[in-house]
Amino acid sequence: MKIKMVNNYQEMSNDAADLIEDQLKKKKASILGLATGGTPEGLYEELVRRYHLGRIDFQEVQTFNLDEYIGLPQDHPQSYAFYMWSRFFSQVNIDPARIHLPFSTTAGDAEAATAYDKQLKQAGGIDLQLLGIGENGHIGFNEPSSFLWADTHYAELSRETMEANARFFAWREDVPQQAITMGMAPILQARHIVLMASGKEKAHAVKEMLCSPISPWHPASFLQLHSKVEVVLDAEAAAELPPHVFAYK
Ligand code: PGA
């Protein structure tokens, strides 16, 4: 695990963009696992900028997104499908047939979850998985719990997650309570993981991820088991870390 502290959000975004650019230089047909939320907005902007400069080509790339709310149509401005299309997919030369977004209209549709895992397996698994982290230590919508689902599954969102997401909705009652999410198994099977965190609200979750015992109560702590994780933090998100963690390799 490599832990890197940078000065601010822009540097974090640029750093993560460098890692993706390197990945696509090594393998044009890379399979990217993508995340949404406030954290990677700057990264997508930077990737679009580099695409227009001719530095990155997405033509052969395949993508698998981490998660999606249940109950929002894909053209809803707060759906993660809308987020991805408006900020990234429509701005670069990615082939729409190579884009994979988890989606289900009900939380009971086991087939949609199984089909997503199957598509991912058939594609060969993820080369580079991009992650953010929730204030409560969630990864995707793998919420803290006494039990961790390994595969793609439906999740009841925790109170903390709904509170954090409320900033994107006009009314508290509109915040979705359920989601479909990639489980920790395909995430941990990714060959390379890049996790970004910015802001003081993330400092505690970042410390728990790296310094607490591995537990489903801290889903991000499972990343301690992976041999190729790069964590890019701004100074505020790194504020609670003991200095020795920066020596990890
Ligand atoms: P954020 O969400 O990027 O909007 O802070 C991250 C997450 O909840 O995983």
Tab-separated table of C-alpha atoms and ligand atoms in Angstrom:
chain	number	residue	atom	x	y	z
A	1	MET	CA	0.000	0.000	0.000
A	2	LYS	CA	1.294	3.435	-0.948
A	3	ILE	CA	-0.037	6.428	0.918
A	4	LYS	CA	0.566	9.829	-0.544
A	5	MET	CA	-0.366	13.184	0.892
A	6	VAL	CA	-0.797	16.128	-1.438
A	7	ASN	CA	-1.658	19.744	-0.684
A	8	ASN	CA	-5.173	20.069	-1.974
A	9	TYR	CA	-8.108	18.738	-3.978
A	10	GLN	CA	-6.666	19.756	-7.358
A	11	GLU	CA	-3.376	17.987	-6.690
A	12	MET	CA	-5.269	14.893	-5.556
A	13	SER	CA	-7.295	14.930	-8.783
A	14	ASN	CA	-4.165	15.392	-10.916
A	15	ASP	CA	-2.370	12.597	-9.113
A	16	ALA	CA	-5.212	10.155	-9.674
A	17	ALA	CA	-5.403	11.259	-13.330
A	18	ASP	CA	-1.670	10.473	-13.674
A	19	LEU	CA	-2.307	6.948	-12.394
A	20	ILE	CA	-5.130	6.417	-14.889
A	21	GLU	CA	-3.085	7.886	-17.725
A	22	ASP	CA	-0.209	5.515	-16.861
A	23	GLN	CA	-2.594	2.570	-16.755
A	24	LEU	CA	-3.981	3.385	-20.213
A	25	LYS	CA	-0.475	3.813	-21.597
A	26	LYS	CA	0.331	0.296	-20.409
A	27	LYS	CA	-2.945	-1.201	-21.634
A	28	LYS	CA	-5.231	0.678	-24.022
A	29	ALA	CA	-8.089	-1.776	-23.457
A	30	SER	CA	-8.017	-1.410	-19.679
A	31	ILE	CA	-11.021	-2.207	-17.552
A	32	LEU	CA	-11.657	0.676	-15.201
A	33	GLY	CA	-13.839	0.496	-12.094
A	34	LEU	CA	-15.341	3.931	-11.626
A	35	ALA	CA	-16.712	5.840	-8.646
A	36	THR	CA	-19.034	8.811	-8.315
A	37	GLY	CA	-19.570	11.466	-5.633
A	38	GLY	CA	-17.911	14.784	-4.900
A	39	THR	CA	-14.417	13.294	-4.598
A	40	PRO	CA	-13.760	12.254	-8.230
A	41	GLU	CA	-15.436	15.273	-9.913
A	42	GLY	CA	-12.069	17.024	-10.344
A	43	LEU	CA	-10.493	13.813	-11.621
A	44	TYR	CA	-13.113	13.427	-14.373
A	45	GLU	CA	-12.581	17.067	-15.374
A	46	GLU	CA	-8.851	16.445	-15.565
A	47	LEU	CA	-9.305	13.262	-17.618
A	48	VAL	CA	-11.548	15.132	-20.071
A	49	ARG	CA	-8.925	17.888	-20.311
A	50	ARG	CA	-6.170	15.352	-21.034
A	51	TYR	CA	-8.383	13.630	-23.605
A	52	HIS	CA	-8.809	16.942	-25.463
A	53	LEU	CA	-5.043	17.442	-25.341
A	54	GLY	CA	-4.643	14.059	-27.047
A	55	ARG	CA	-2.910	12.521	-24.033
A	56	ILE	CA	-5.531	9.878	-23.247
A	57	ASP	CA	-7.571	7.714	-25.574
A	58	PHE	CA	-10.636	5.936	-24.155
A	59	GLN	CA	-11.719	4.135	-27.316
A	60	GLU	CA	-10.844	0.637	-26.127
A	61	VAL	CA	-11.527	1.178	-22.426
A	62	GLN	CA	-14.303	-0.701	-20.634
A	63	THR	CA	-15.857	0.723	-17.486
A	64	PHE	CA	-17.782	-0.752	-14.581
A	65	ASN	CA	-19.334	1.657	-12.111
A	66	LEU	CA	-19.435	0.862	-8.434
A	67	ASP	CA	-23.002	1.623	-7.534
A	68	GLU	CA	-26.356	3.244	-8.222
A	69	TYR	CA	-29.361	4.362	-6.225
A	70	ILE	CA	-32.551	2.329	-6.390
A	71	GLY	CA	-35.624	4.358	-7.247
A	72	LEU	CA	-34.094	6.992	-9.509
A	73	PRO	CA	-34.434	6.649	-13.269
A	74	GLN	CA	-31.098	6.777	-15.102
A	75	ASP	CA	-31.891	10.224	-16.501
A	76	HIS	CA	-32.541	11.678	-13.036
A	77	PRO	CA	-29.948	14.439	-12.415
A	78	GLN	CA	-28.895	12.784	-9.139
A	79	SER	CA	-28.572	9.276	-10.538
A	80	TYR	CA	-25.012	8.039	-10.878
A	81	ALA	CA	-25.715	7.150	-14.518
A	82	PHE	CA	-26.523	10.827	-15.180
A	83	TYR	CA	-23.422	11.889	-13.224
A	84	MET	CA	-21.186	9.648	-15.336
A	85	TRP	CA	-22.704	10.563	-18.691
A	86	SER	CA	-22.759	14.299	-18.083
A	87	ARG	CA	-19.296	14.614	-16.501
A	88	PHE	CA	-17.329	11.998	-18.353
A	89	PHE	CA	-18.766	9.520	-20.864
A	90	SER	CA	-20.314	12.144	-23.152
A	91	GLN	CA	-17.081	14.186	-23.091
A	92	VAL	CA	-14.614	11.519	-24.228
A	93	ASN	CA	-14.364	8.919	-27.008
A	94	ILE	CA	-15.484	5.926	-24.978
A	95	ASP	CA	-17.615	3.349	-26.822
A	96	PRO	CA	-21.089	3.298	-25.165
A	97	ALA	CA	-21.171	-0.497	-25.621
A	98	ARG	CA	-18.194	-0.762	-23.244
A	99	ILE	CA	-19.867	1.179	-20.419
A	100	HIS	CA	-21.396	-0.869	-17.599
A	101	LEU	CA	-23.600	0.734	-14.972
A	102	PRO	CA	-25.337	-1.295	-12.263
A	103	PHE	CA	-29.067	-0.654	-12.397
A	104	SER	CA	-32.231	-2.086	-10.973
A	105	THR	CA	-35.668	-0.623	-10.408
A	106	THR	CA	-36.249	-2.739	-7.288
A	107	ALA	CA	-34.011	-3.939	-4.502
A	108	GLY	CA	-35.327	-7.480	-4.905
A	109	ASP	CA	-34.028	-8.192	-8.383
A	110	ALA	CA	-31.282	-10.712	-7.659
A	111	GLU	CA	-30.836	-11.317	-11.389
A	112	ALA	CA	-29.630	-7.755	-12.030
A	113	ALA	CA	-26.970	-8.122	-9.325
A	114	THR	CA	-25.810	-11.542	-10.519
A	115	ALA	CA	-25.757	-10.386	-14.150
A	116	TYR	CA	-23.475	-7.468	-13.240
A	117	ASP	CA	-20.954	-9.773	-11.559
A	118	LYS	CA	-21.104	-12.103	-14.552
A	119	GLN	CA	-20.394	-9.271	-17.002
A	120	LEU	CA	-17.460	-8.187	-14.894
A	121	LYS	CA	-16.049	-11.710	-14.716
A	122	GLN	CA	-16.481	-12.202	-18.470
A	123	ALA	CA	-14.629	-8.947	-19.081
A	124	GLY	CA	-11.707	-10.306	-17.058
A	125	GLY	CA	-11.980	-8.277	-13.859
A	126	ILE	CA	-10.905	-4.745	-13.118
A	127	ASP	CA	-7.447	-3.433	-13.983
A	128	LEU	CA	-7.747	-0.215	-12.022
A	129	GLN	CA	-10.476	0.471	-9.490
A	130	LEU	CA	-11.094	4.038	-8.458
A	131	LEU	CA	-12.573	4.545	-4.990
A	132	GLY	CA	-13.735	7.273	-2.660
A	133	ILE	CA	-14.543	6.643	0.983
A	134	GLY	CA	-17.637	7.512	2.994
A	135	GLU	CA	-17.389	9.377	6.286
A	136	ASN	CA	-18.526	6.130	7.888
A	137	GLY	CA	-15.866	4.072	6.082
A	138	HIS	CA	-18.089	2.717	3.341
A	139	ILE	CA	-16.712	1.768	-0.065
A	140	GLY	CA	-19.283	2.025	-2.850
A	141	PHE	CA	-22.397	1.312	-0.808
A	142	ASN	CA	-20.776	-1.427	1.244
A	143	GLU	CA	-22.029	0.059	4.483
A	144	PRO	CA	-20.672	-0.722	7.973
A	145	SER	CA	-22.464	-3.782	9.254
A	146	SER	CA	-21.952	-6.998	11.172
A	147	PHE	CA	-21.955	-8.835	7.847
A	148	LEU	CA	-20.189	-8.023	4.611
A	149	TRP	CA	-21.719	-9.136	1.310
A	150	ALA	CA	-19.002	-10.215	-1.073
A	151	ASP	CA	-20.733	-9.873	-4.453
A	152	THR	CA	-22.870	-7.222	-6.079
A	153	HIS	CA	-25.903	-6.736	-3.851
A	154	TYR	CA	-28.587	-4.376	-2.631
A	155	ALA	CA	-27.844	-2.150	0.327
A	156	GLU	CA	-29.951	-0.204	2.772
A	157	LEU	CA	-28.154	3.098	3.131
A	158	SER	CA	-27.066	4.053	6.618
A	159	ARG	CA	-28.346	7.197	8.324
A	160	GLU	CA	-24.859	8.795	7.974
A	161	THR	CA	-24.763	8.072	4.250
A	162	MET	CA	-28.239	9.497	3.684
A	163	GLU	CA	-27.243	12.603	5.648
A	164	ALA	CA	-24.063	12.992	3.581
A	165	ASN	CA	-26.061	12.549	0.347
A	166	ALA	CA	-28.798	14.987	1.373
A	167	ARG	CA	-26.665	17.880	0.056
A	168	PHE	CA	-27.442	16.751	-3.487
A	169	PHE	CA	-31.255	16.727	-3.054
A	170	ALA	CA	-33.735	19.576	-2.560
A	171	TRP	CA	-35.721	17.637	0.052
A	172	ARG	CA	-34.507	15.228	2.714
A	173	GLU	CA	-37.374	12.834	1.829
A	174	ASP	CA	-36.048	12.566	-1.729
A	175	VAL	CA	-32.734	10.994	-0.666
A	176	PRO	CA	-32.792	7.359	-1.817
A	177	GLN	CA	-32.655	4.759	0.941
A	178	GLN	CA	-31.441	1.810	-1.111
A	179	ALA	CA	-28.782	1.149	-3.685
A	180	ILE	CA	-27.208	-1.575	-5.771
A	181	THR	CA	-23.471	-1.848	-5.182
A	182	MET	CA	-20.498	-3.873	-6.279
A	183	GLY	CA	-19.453	-5.972	-3.287
A	184	MET	CA	-16.030	-6.081	-1.679
A	185	ALA	CA	-15.016	-9.254	-3.576
A	186	PRO	CA	-14.804	-7.750	-7.088
A	187	ILE	CA	-13.315	-4.583	-5.600
A	188	LEU	CA	-10.561	-6.547	-3.860
A	189	GLN	CA	-9.984	-8.613	-7.009
A	190	ALA	CA	-9.091	-5.448	-8.926
A	191	ARG	CA	-5.454	-5.598	-9.927
A	192	HIS	CA	-4.785	-2.021	-8.807
A	193	ILE	CA	-6.854	0.192	-6.502
A	194	VAL	CA	-6.653	3.981	-6.271
A	195	LEU	CA	-8.514	5.547	-3.359
A	196	MET	CA	-8.885	9.306	-3.069
A	197	ALA	CA	-10.028	11.304	-0.068
A	198	SER	CA	-10.259	15.024	0.490
A	199	GLY	CA	-11.401	17.192	3.370
A	200	LYS	CA	-11.431	16.998	7.146
A	201	GLU	CA	-14.767	15.129	7.179
A	202	LYS	CA	-12.848	12.113	5.806
A	203	ALA	CA	-9.916	12.221	8.260
A	204	HIS	CA	-11.420	9.792	10.755
A	205	ALA	CA	-12.568	7.281	8.131
A	206	VAL	CA	-9.105	7.381	6.536
A	207	LYS	CA	-7.452	6.660	9.875
A	208	GLU	CA	-9.839	3.763	10.550
A	209	MET	CA	-9.221	2.368	7.064
A	210	LEU	CA	-5.464	2.216	7.567
A	211	CYS	CA	-4.994	1.796	11.311
A	212	SER	CA	-7.987	-0.142	12.660
A	213	PRO	CA	-8.449	-3.915	12.716
A	214	ILE	CA	-10.042	-5.259	9.533
A	215	SER	CA	-13.763	-5.430	10.171
A	216	PRO	CA	-17.079	-5.232	8.289
A	217	TRP	CA	-17.818	-2.311	10.616
A	218	HIS	CA	-15.113	-0.468	8.639
A	219	PRO	CA	-15.504	-1.779	5.084
A	220	ALA	CA	-12.562	0.296	3.824
A	221	SER	CA	-10.274	-1.542	6.278
A	222	PHE	CA	-10.437	-4.572	3.924
A	223	LEU	CA	-8.155	-2.661	1.580
A	224	GLN	CA	-5.329	-3.455	4.035
A	225	LEU	CA	-5.422	-6.953	2.502
A	226	HIS	CA	-4.698	-5.763	-1.031
A	227	SER	CA	-1.133	-5.566	-2.250
A	228	LYS	CA	-1.531	-2.756	-4.770
A	229	VAL	CA	-3.487	0.101	-3.275
A	230	GLU	CA	-2.527	3.725	-3.746
A	231	VAL	CA	-4.194	6.162	-1.374
A	232	VAL	CA	-4.080	9.801	-2.427
A	233	LEU	CA	-5.067	12.180	0.351
A	234	ASP	CA	-5.142	15.897	0.720
A	235	ALA	CA	-3.668	17.306	3.912
A	236	GLU	CA	-7.045	17.583	5.668
A	237	ALA	CA	-8.018	13.979	4.965
A	238	ALA	CA	-4.572	12.829	6.156
A	239	ALA	CA	-4.706	14.889	9.364
A	240	GLU	CA	-5.352	12.001	11.793
A	241	LEU	CA	-2.746	9.609	10.393
A	242	PRO	CA	0.365	8.729	12.377
A	243	PRO	CA	3.552	9.654	10.438
A	244	HIS	CA	4.762	6.054	10.052
A	245	VAL	CA	1.942	5.118	7.632
A	246	PHE	CA	3.567	7.254	4.939
A	247	ALA	CA	6.496	4.816	4.942
A	248	TYR	CA	4.289	1.879	3.794
A	249	LYS	CA	5.241	0.474	0.436
B	1	PGA	P1	-18.056	11.782	-1.728
B	1	PGA	O1	-18.557	10.332	-1.406
B	1	PGA	O2	-17.009	11.641	-2.764
B	1	PGA	O3	-19.273	12.528	-2.230
B	1	PGA	O4	-17.526	12.360	-0.455
B	1	PGA	C1	-17.623	9.297	-1.307
B	1	PGA	C2	-18.307	8.044	-0.861
B	1	PGA	O5	-19.324	8.138	-0.149
B	1	PGA	O6	-17.833	6.955	-1.196
